[in-house]
Coordinates of C-alpha atoms in Angstrom, one line a residue:
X1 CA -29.3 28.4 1.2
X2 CA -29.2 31.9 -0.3
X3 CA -26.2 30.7 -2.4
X4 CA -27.4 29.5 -6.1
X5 CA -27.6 25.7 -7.0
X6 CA -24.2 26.2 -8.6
X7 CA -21.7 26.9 -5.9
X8 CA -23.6 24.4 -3.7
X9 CA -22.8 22.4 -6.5
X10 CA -19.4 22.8 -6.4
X11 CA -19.2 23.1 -2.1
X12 CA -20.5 19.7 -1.9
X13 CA -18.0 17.9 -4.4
X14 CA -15.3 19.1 -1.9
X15 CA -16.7 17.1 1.2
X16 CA -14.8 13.9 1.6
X17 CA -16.9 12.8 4.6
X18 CA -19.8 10.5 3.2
X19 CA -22.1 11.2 6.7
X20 CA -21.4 15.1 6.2
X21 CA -21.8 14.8 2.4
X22 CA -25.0 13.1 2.9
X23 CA -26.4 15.2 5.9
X24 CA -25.6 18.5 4.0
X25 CA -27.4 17.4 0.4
X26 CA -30.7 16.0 2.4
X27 CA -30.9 19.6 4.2
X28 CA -31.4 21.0 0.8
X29 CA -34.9 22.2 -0.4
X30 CA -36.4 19.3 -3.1
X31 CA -35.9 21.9 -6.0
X32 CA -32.0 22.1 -5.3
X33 CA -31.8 18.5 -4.4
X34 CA -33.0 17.7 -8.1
X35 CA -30.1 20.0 -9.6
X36 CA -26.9 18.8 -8.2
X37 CA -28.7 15.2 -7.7
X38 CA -26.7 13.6 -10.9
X39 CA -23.4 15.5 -9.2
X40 CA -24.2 14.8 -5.7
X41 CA -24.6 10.6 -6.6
X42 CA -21.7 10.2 -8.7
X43 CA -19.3 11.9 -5.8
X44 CA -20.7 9.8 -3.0
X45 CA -19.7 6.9 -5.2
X46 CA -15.9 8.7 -5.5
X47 CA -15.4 9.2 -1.9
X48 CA -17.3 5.7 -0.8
X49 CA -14.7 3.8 1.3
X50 CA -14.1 0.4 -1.2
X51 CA -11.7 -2.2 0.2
X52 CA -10.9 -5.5 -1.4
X53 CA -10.2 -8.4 1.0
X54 CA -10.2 -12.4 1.1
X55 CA -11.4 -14.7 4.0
X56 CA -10.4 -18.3 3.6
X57 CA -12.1 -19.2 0.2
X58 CA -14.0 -16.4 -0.2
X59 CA -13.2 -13.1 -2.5
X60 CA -15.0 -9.5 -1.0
X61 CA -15.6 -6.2 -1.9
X62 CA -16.8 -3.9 0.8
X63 CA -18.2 -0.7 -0.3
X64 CA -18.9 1.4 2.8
X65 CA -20.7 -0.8 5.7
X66 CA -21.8 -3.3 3.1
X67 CA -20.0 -6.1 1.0
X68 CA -20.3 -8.3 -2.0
X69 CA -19.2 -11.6 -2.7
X70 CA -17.2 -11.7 -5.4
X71 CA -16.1 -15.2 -5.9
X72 CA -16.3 -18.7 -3.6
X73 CA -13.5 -20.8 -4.3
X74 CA -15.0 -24.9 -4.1
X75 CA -11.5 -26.3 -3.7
X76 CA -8.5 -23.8 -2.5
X77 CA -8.5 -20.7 -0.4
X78 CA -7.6 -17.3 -1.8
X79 CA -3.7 -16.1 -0.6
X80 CA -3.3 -12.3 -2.2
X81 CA -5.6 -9.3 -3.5
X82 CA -4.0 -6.6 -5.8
X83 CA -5.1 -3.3 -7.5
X84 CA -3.7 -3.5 -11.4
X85 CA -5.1 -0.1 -12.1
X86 CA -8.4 1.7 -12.1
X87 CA -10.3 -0.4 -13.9
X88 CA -8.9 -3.9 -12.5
X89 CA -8.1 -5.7 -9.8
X90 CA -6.5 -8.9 -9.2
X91 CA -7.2 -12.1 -6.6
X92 CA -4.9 -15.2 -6.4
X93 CA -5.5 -18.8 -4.8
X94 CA -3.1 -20.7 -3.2
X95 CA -2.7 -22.9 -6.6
X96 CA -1.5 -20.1 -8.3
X97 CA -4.8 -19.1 -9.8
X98 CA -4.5 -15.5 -11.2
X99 CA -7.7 -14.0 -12.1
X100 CA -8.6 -10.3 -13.2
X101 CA -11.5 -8.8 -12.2
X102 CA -13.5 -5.5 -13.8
X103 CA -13.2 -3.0 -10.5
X104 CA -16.4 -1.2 -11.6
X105 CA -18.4 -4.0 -12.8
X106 CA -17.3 -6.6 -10.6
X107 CA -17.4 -9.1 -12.9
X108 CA -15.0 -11.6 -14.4
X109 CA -12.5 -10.5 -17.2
X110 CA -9.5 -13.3 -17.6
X111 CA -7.2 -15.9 -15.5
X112 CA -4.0 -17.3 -16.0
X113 CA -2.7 -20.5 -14.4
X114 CA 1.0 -20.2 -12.1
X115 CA 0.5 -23.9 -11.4
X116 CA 2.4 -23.6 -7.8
X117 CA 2.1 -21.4 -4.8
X118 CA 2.6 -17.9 -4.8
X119 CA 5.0 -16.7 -2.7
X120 CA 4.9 -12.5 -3.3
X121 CA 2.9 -10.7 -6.7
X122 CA 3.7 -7.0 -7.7
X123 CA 2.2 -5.8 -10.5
X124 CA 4.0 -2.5 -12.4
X125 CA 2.2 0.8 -11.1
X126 CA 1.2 2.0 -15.1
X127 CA 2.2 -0.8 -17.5
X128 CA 0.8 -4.6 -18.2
X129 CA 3.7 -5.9 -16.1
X130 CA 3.8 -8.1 -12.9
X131 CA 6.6 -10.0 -10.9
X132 CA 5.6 -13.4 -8.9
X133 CA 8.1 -15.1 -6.7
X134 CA 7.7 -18.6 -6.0
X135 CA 8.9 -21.8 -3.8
X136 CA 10.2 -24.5 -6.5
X137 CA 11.4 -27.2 -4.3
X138 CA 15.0 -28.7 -4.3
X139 CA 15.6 -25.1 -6.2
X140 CA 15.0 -22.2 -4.8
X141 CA 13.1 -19.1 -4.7
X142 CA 11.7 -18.3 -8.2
X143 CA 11.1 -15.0 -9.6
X144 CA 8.9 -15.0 -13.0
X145 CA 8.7 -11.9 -14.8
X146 CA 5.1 -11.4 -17.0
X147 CA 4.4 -8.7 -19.7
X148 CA 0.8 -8.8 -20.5
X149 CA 0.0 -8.3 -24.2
X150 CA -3.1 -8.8 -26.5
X151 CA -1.6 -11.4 -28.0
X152 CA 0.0 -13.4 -25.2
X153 CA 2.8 -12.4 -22.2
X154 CA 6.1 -12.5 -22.7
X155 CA 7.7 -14.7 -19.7
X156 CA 11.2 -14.7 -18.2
X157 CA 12.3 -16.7 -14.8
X158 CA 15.8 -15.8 -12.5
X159 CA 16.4 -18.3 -9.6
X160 CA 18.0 -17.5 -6.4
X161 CA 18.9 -19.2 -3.3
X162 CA 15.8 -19.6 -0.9
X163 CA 16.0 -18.4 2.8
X164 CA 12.8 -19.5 4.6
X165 CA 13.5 -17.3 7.0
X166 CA 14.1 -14.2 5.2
X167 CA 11.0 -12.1 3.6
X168 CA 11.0 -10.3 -0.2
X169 CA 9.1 -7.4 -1.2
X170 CA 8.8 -6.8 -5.0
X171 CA 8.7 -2.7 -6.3
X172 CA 8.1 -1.6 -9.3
X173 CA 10.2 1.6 -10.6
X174 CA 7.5 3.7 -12.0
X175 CA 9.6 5.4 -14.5
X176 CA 12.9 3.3 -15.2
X177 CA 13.0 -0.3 -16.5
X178 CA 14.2 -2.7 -13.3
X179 CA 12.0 -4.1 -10.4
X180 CA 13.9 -3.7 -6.5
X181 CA 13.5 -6.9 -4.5
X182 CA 13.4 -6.0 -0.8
X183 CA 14.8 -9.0 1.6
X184 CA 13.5 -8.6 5.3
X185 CA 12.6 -9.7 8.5
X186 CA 10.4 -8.2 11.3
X187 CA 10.4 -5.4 9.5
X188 CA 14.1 -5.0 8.5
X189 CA 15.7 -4.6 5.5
X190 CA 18.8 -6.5 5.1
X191 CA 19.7 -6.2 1.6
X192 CA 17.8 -5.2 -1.9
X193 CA 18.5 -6.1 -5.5
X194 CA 18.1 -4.5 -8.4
X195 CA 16.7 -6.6 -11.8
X196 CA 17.2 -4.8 -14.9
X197 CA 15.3 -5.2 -17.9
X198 CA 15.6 -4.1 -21.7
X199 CA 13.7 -4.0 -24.5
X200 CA 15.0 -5.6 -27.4
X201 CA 14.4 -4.7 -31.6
X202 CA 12.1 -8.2 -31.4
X203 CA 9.9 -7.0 -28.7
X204 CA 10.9 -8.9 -26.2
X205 CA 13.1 -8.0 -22.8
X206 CA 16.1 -9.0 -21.6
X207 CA 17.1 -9.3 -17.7
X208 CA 19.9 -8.8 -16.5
X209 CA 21.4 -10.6 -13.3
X210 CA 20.7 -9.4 -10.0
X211 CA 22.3 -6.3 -8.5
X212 CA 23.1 -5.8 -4.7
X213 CA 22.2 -2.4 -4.1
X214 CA 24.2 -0.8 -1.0
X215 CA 23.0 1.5 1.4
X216 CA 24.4 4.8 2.6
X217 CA 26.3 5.5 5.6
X218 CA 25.0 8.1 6.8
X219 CA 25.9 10.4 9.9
X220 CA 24.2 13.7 11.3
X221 CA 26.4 16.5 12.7
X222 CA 25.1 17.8 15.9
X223 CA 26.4 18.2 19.3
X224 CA 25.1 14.7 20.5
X225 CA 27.8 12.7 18.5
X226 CA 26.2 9.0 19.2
X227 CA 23.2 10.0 18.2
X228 CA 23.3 10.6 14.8
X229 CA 24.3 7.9 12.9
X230 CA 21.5 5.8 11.4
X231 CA 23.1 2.1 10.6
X232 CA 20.0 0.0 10.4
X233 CA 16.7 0.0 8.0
X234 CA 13.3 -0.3 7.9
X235 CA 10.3 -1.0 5.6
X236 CA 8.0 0.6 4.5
X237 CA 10.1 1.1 1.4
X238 CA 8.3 3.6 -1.0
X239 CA 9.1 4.7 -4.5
X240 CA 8.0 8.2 -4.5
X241 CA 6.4 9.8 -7.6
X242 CA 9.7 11.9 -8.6
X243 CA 11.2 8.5 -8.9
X244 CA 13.5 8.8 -5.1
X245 CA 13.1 6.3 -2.7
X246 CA 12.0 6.4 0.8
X247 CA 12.2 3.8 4.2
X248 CA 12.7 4.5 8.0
X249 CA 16.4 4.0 9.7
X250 CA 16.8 4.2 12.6
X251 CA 19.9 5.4 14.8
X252 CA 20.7 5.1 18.7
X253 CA 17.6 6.5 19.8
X254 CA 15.7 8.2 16.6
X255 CA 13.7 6.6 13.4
X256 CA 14.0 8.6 10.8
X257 CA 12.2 8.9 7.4
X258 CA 15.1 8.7 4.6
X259 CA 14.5 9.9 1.2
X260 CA 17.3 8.6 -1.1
X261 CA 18.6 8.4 -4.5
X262 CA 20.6 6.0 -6.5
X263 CA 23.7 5.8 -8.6
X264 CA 26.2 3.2 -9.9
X265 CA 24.2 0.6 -7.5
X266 CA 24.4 2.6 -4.2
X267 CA 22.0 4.8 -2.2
X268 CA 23.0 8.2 -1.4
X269 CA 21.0 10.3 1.0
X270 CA 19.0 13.3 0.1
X271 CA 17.1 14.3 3.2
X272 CA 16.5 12.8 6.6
X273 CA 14.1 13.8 8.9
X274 CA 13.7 12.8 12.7
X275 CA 10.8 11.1 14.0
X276 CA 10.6 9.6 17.0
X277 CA 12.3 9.0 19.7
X278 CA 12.0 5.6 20.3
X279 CA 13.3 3.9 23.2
X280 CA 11.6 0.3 23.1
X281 CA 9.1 1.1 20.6
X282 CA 8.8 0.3 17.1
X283 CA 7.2 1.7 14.0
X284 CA 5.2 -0.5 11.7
X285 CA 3.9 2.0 9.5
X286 CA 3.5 6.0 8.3
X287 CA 1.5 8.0 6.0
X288 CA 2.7 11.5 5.5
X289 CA -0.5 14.0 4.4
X290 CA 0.9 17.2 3.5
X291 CA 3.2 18.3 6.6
X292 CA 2.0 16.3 8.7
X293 CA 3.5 12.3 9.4
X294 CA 0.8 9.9 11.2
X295 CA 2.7 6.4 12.4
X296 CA 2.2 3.1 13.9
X297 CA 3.9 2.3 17.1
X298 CA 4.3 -1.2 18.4
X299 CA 1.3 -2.2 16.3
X300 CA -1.7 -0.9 18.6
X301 CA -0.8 2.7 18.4
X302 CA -1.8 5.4 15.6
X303 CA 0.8 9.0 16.5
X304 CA 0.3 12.2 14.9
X305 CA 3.2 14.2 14.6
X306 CA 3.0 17.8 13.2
X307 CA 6.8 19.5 13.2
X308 CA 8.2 19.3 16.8
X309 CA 4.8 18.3 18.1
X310 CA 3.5 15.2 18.7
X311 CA 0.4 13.5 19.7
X312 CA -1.8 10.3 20.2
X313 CA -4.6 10.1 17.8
X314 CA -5.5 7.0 18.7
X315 CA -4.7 4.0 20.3
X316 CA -6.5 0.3 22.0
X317 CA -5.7 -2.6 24.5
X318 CA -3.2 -4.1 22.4
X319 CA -5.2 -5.1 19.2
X320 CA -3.1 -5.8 16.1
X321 CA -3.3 -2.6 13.7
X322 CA -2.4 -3.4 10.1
X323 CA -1.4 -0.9 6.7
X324 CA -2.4 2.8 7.6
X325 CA -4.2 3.8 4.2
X326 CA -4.8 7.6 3.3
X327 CA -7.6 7.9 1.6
X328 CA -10.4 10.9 0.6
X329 CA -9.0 12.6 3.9
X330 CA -9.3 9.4 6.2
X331 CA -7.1 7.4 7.4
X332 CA -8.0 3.6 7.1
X333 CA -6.8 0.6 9.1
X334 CA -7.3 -2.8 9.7
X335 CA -7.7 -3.7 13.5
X336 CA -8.3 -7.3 14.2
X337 CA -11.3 -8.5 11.9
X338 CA -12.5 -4.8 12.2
X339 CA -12.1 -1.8 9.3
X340 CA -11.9 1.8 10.7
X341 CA -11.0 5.1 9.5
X342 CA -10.1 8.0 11.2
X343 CA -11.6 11.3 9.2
X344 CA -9.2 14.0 9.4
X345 CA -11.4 17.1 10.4
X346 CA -9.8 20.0 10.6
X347 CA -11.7 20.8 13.6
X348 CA -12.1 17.6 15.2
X349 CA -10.7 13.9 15.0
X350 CA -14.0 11.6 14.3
X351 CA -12.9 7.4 14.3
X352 CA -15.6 5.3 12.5
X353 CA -15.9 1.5 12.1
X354 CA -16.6 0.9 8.8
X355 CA -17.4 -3.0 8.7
X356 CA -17.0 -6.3 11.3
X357 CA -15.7 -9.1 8.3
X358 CA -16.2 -11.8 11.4
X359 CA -12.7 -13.0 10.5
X360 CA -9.3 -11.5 9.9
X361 CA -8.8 -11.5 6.3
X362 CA -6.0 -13.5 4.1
X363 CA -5.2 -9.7 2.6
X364 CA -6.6 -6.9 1.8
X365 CA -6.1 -3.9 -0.4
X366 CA -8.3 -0.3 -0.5
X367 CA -9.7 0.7 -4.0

């Protein structure tokens, strides 16, 4: 405590923990307490764990081991929660009710009305854009493109055949004007589409047809020839913030995490890095956090693998796991109607339960 107010200042701003943030500022002397207090309150609200989720007809925000009601629907349950940006975030019933909401304030900003079940919604990762796809019946699966402006949105709509049995996953391109359209199942990507867009003298955008994008085909050279060729792929599919692209594929008996590129429509492989070996597993999910890759394995199981070495961080009976989330040094889960995170020490591995919602939520998002 012989250090002055100042570093202390600036040591406890670096502590992502809450509990250790917390247990380090109350063994401070009353004097140094009042210093950094103003410092010390407004990082604790930073690093607080915030996740936005929906139950049935009910809209939630839990902020550390206790949550507020954002919104009780009387007539319709709520279907999606999205992040717009930092200072919004987005719910939608299953009448196609979107509504923004002020992410600090909590409170009600705007709505518009989709008048018909929403089927996916993506919204662009810096601009006032969003995609919604959409059942129209007798038709087929309709994608409506919204730009967001202070003096109305600017709309455009592209049909396509409907496959009830096939998934899509909407991404934005951070950088380069067209959305990718990800068609799955169980986890596998069978095809993705590129929409195109263009801004025109008027102010207004112009889409061009869909594009099927191709994927590589890619082999490894290496003694074990049957081995190395990866000829099927897997979400997650990421966007990374240098503009490549990145999923799992997965070969005769590795997954591996692809990064890509693309030109004239097609794919082409940058890097590819080994995983796992697989067998009968299956991975659901990864975060990477610096060189290290943490993964999901048949939906119960949380892997940590550092280089060659590998290990079980953590894993339960069987219990559904759901969207590994890295976040303030902690890695956060869903696990049955349970939130946890998993603080990454670099000493030791310390799981918390953050909060028991009762029910397994509609969706949920982390702020």
């Amino acid at each position: 405590m012989e250090l002055p107010c100042e570093i202390w200042e600036k040591i406890i701003v670096q502590i992502k923990d809450c509990k250790q943030c917390i247990k380090l500022f109350n063994s401070f002397p009353r004097i140094m307490q009042d210093y950094i207090r103003g410092t010390f309150d407004e990082h604790l609200e930073s690093i607080q764990t915030k996740i936005l989720y929906c139950v049935e007809n009910c809209l939630f925000l839990a902020i550390g081991n206790k949550r507020i009601i954002i919104k009780i629907n009387d007539d319709t349950e709520f279907q999606f929660v999205r992040i717009m940006n930092n200072d919004c975030f987005v719910s939608v019933d299953k009448k196609g009710k979107i509504i923004f909401w002020d992410s600090k304030k909590h409170k009600y900003i705007d709505y518009f009305d989709i008048e018909n079940e929403i089927q996916n919604i993506e919204f662009h990762p810096t601009e006032s854009r969003m995609v919604v796809s959409l059942i129209r019946e007798n038709f087929g699966l309709e994608f409506q493109s919204l730009f967001l402006k202070k003096d109305g949105i600017d709309f455009n709509q592209t049909l396509i055949a409907y496959e009830p049995e096939f998934l899509i996953k909407i991404v934005y391109h951070p950088t380069l004007p067209y959305v990718l359209l990800i068609r799955h199942k169980n986890y596998q990507i069978y095809s993705i589409y590129l929409w195109k867009y263009n801004e025109t003298s008027s102010d207004e955008f112009e889409y061009s047809a869909f594009e099927r994008v191709e994927f590589p085909f890619i082999m490894n050279f290496g003694i074990e020839y049957l081995e190395n060729f990866i000829y099927i792929y897997y979400l997650p599919f990421r966007i990374l913030e240098d503009g490549d692209f990145e999923c799992l594929g997965k070969g005769m008996s590795y997954y591996y995490i692809l990064k890509m590129g693309i030109s004239n429509n097609t794919f082409y492989m940058k890097e590819n890095e080994k995983i796992l070996y697989y067998g009968r597993r299956q991975i659901f999910d990864y975060v990477r956090v610096n060189h290290k890759i943490f993964f999901l394995v048949d939906g119960y199981k949380i892997i940590e693998q550092n280089g060659i070495d590998s290990r079980i961080l953590y894993e339960n009976n069987g219990e559904a796991i759901l969207q590994l989330t890295y976040k303030n040094d902690s890695i956060i889960f869903l696990e049955n109607h349970i939130f946890k995170k998993i603080y990454l020490d670099i000493f030791k591995i310390d799981i918390e339960e953050i909060i028991d919602i009762q029910k397994a939520p509609s969706d949920f998002c982390v702020l």
